[in-house]
PDB file of C-alpha atoms in Angstrom:
ATOM      1  CA  MET R   1     137.445  14.882  24.420  1.00 72.00           C
ATOM      2  CA  VAL R   2     138.585  18.116  26.014  1.00 86.00           C
ATOM      3  CA  LYS R   3     139.350  21.323  24.160  1.00 89.00           C
ATOM      4  CA  ARG R   4     141.937  22.293  26.755  1.00 93.00           C
ATOM      5  CA  ILE R   5     142.707  21.910  30.432  1.00 96.00           C
ATOM      6  CA  ASP R   6     142.776  25.017  32.594  1.00 96.00           C
ATOM      7  CA  VAL R   7     145.368  24.863  35.360  1.00 97.00           C
ATOM      8  CA  HIS R   8     145.063  27.092  38.419  1.00 97.00           C
ATOM      9  CA  TYR R   9     148.407  27.323  40.202  1.00 97.00           C
ATOM     10  CA  GLY R  10     149.701  29.990  42.565  1.00 92.00           C
ATOM     11  CA  GLY R  11     146.723  32.249  41.907  1.00 93.00           C
ATOM     12  CA  THR R  12     147.441  32.300  38.167  1.00 95.00           C
ATOM     13  CA  LEU R  13     145.569  30.636  35.318  1.00 95.00           C
ATOM     14  CA  TYR R  14     147.531  28.508  32.863  1.00 96.00           C
ATOM     15  CA  SER R  15     146.321  26.047  30.229  1.00 95.00           C
ATOM     16  CA  ILE R  16     147.321  22.944  28.350  1.00 94.00           C
ATOM     17  CA  GLY R  17     145.966  21.967  24.948  1.00 89.00           C
ATOM     18  CA  GLU R  18     145.898  18.856  22.797  1.00 86.00           C
ATOM     19  CA  GLU R  19     146.380  16.461  25.691  1.00 91.00           C
ATOM     20  CA  SER R  20     143.898  14.192  27.404  1.00 93.00           C
ATOM     21  CA  PHE R  21     142.836  14.941  30.951  1.00 96.00           C
ATOM     22  CA  GLU R  22     143.881  11.439  31.995  1.00 96.00           C
ATOM     23  CA  THR R  23     147.406  11.825  30.574  1.00 96.00           C
ATOM     24  CA  PHE R  24     147.960  15.254  32.097  1.00 97.00           C
ATOM     25  CA  SER R  25     146.562  14.370  35.526  1.00 97.00           C
ATOM     26  CA  ALA R  26     148.803  11.270  35.501  1.00 97.00           C
ATOM     27  CA  GLN R  27     151.831  13.566  34.958  1.00 97.00           C
ATOM     28  CA  VAL R  28     150.803  15.623  37.988  1.00 97.00           C
ATOM     29  CA  ALA R  29     150.276  12.478  40.068  1.00 97.00           C
ATOM     30  CA  ALA R  30     153.665  11.082  38.989  1.00 97.00           C
ATOM     31  CA  ALA R  31     155.379  14.311  40.069  1.00 97.00           C
ATOM     32  CA  LEU R  32     153.716  14.043  43.474  1.00 96.00           C
ATOM     33  CA  ASP R  33     154.592  10.353  43.793  1.00 97.00           C
ATOM     34  CA  ALA R  34     158.239  11.253  43.126  1.00 97.00           C
ATOM     35  CA  GLY R  35     158.153  13.928  45.857  1.00 97.00           C
ATOM     36  CA  HIS R  36     158.263  16.773  43.338  1.00 97.00           C
ATOM     37  CA  GLY R  37     158.532  17.373  39.606  1.00 98.00           C
ATOM     38  CA  TRP R  38     157.999  19.868  36.833  1.00 98.00           C
ATOM     39  CA  ILE R  39     155.102  20.087  34.411  1.00 97.00           C
ATOM     40  CA  VAL R  40     154.975  22.323  31.349  1.00 96.00           C
ATOM     41  CA  VAL R  41     151.855  24.398  30.677  1.00 97.00           C
ATOM     42  CA  ASN R  42     150.970  27.431  28.533  1.00 96.00           C
ATOM     43  CA  ASP R  43     151.105  30.961  29.887  1.00 95.00           C
ATOM     44  CA  GLY R  44     149.177  33.723  28.173  1.00 83.00           C
ATOM     45  CA  GLU R  45     146.588  33.948  25.455  1.00 77.00           C
ATOM     46  CA  GLY R  46     147.173  34.104  21.743  1.00 75.00           C
ATOM     47  CA  ALA R  47     150.735  32.931  21.214  1.00 81.00           C
ATOM     48  CA  PRO R  48     151.324  30.715  24.255  1.00 79.00           C
ATOM     49  CA  ARG R  49     154.594  30.765  26.154  1.00 93.00           C
ATOM     50  CA  PRO R  50     155.755  27.656  28.008  1.00 96.00           C
ATOM     51  CA  ALA R  51     155.629  27.904  31.789  1.00 97.00           C
ATOM     52  CA  HIS R  52     157.277  25.312  34.027  1.00 98.00           C
ATOM     53  CA  LEU R  53     155.404  24.646  37.268  1.00 98.00           C
ATOM     54  CA  LEU R  54     156.977  22.825  40.200  1.00 98.00           C
ATOM     55  CA  ILE R  55     154.568  20.230  41.555  1.00 97.00           C
ATOM     56  CA  SER R  56     155.182  19.251  45.164  1.00 97.00           C
ATOM     57  CA  PRO R  57     153.172  18.209  48.228  1.00 95.00           C
ATOM     58  CA  GLY R  58     151.248  21.057  49.835  1.00 94.00           C
ATOM     59  CA  VAL R  59     151.173  23.239  46.731  1.00 94.00           C
ATOM     60  CA  PRO R  60     147.564  23.677  45.589  1.00 95.00           C
ATOM     61  CA  ILE R  61     146.794  23.001  41.944  1.00 97.00           C
ATOM     62  CA  ALA R  62     143.451  22.643  40.192  1.00 97.00           C
ATOM     63  CA  LEU R  63     142.880  20.980  36.817  1.00 97.00           C
ATOM     64  CA  ILE R  64     139.683  21.973  35.021  1.00 97.00           C
ATOM     65  CA  PRO R  65     138.834  20.096  31.813  1.00 96.00           C
ATOM     66  CA  ILE R  66     137.156  22.379  29.255  1.00 94.00           C
ATOM     67  CA  PRO R  67     134.980  20.331  26.888  1.00 92.00           C
ATOM     68  CA  ASP R  68     135.116  20.746  23.138  1.00 87.00           C
ATOM     69  CA  GLU R  69     131.595  22.011  22.477  1.00 84.00           C
ATOM     70  CA  SER R  70     131.955  21.322  18.749  1.00 80.00           C
ATOM     71  CA  GLU R  71     131.911  17.573  19.386  1.00 67.00           C
ATOM     72  CA  PRO R  72     128.400  16.055  19.368  1.00 62.00           C
ATOM     73  CA  GLU R  73     129.241  13.724  22.279  1.00 57.00           C
ATOM     74  CA  ALA R  74     130.110  16.625  24.611  1.00 45.00           C
ATOM     75  CA  ALA R  75     127.033  18.603  23.571  1.00 45.00           C
ATOM     76  CA  ALA R  76     124.751  15.605  24.168  1.00 47.00           C
ATOM     77  CA  LYS R  77     126.089  15.071  27.691  1.00 52.00           C
ATOM     78  CA  GLY R  78     126.005  18.739  28.592  1.00 49.00           C
ATOM     79  CA  HIS R  79     129.177  18.254  30.609  1.00 49.00           C
ATOM     80  CA  LEU R  80     132.404  16.292  30.710  1.00 47.00           C
ATOM     81  CA  THR R  81     133.339  13.798  33.366  1.00 49.00           C
ATOM     82  CA  PRO R  82     137.116  13.478  33.761  1.00 47.00           C
TER      83      PRO R  82
END
């Protein structure tokens, strides 16, 4: 289980919480399959603000799953495989 997913887009760091890596990466893939699409992520720390990112071919995006270190399974593995 991931604690959050960090999203690097346009040189800025965003995040998404309470969603599985598989579900979120499928949303990104679906946007690309459609030619373009919007995804909603969090901007800022503390009280998050929704940010809408346009996903389209040629626009670099990186998804980094951040493991929940409080879960024994994640601690035993030492890492998370998406």
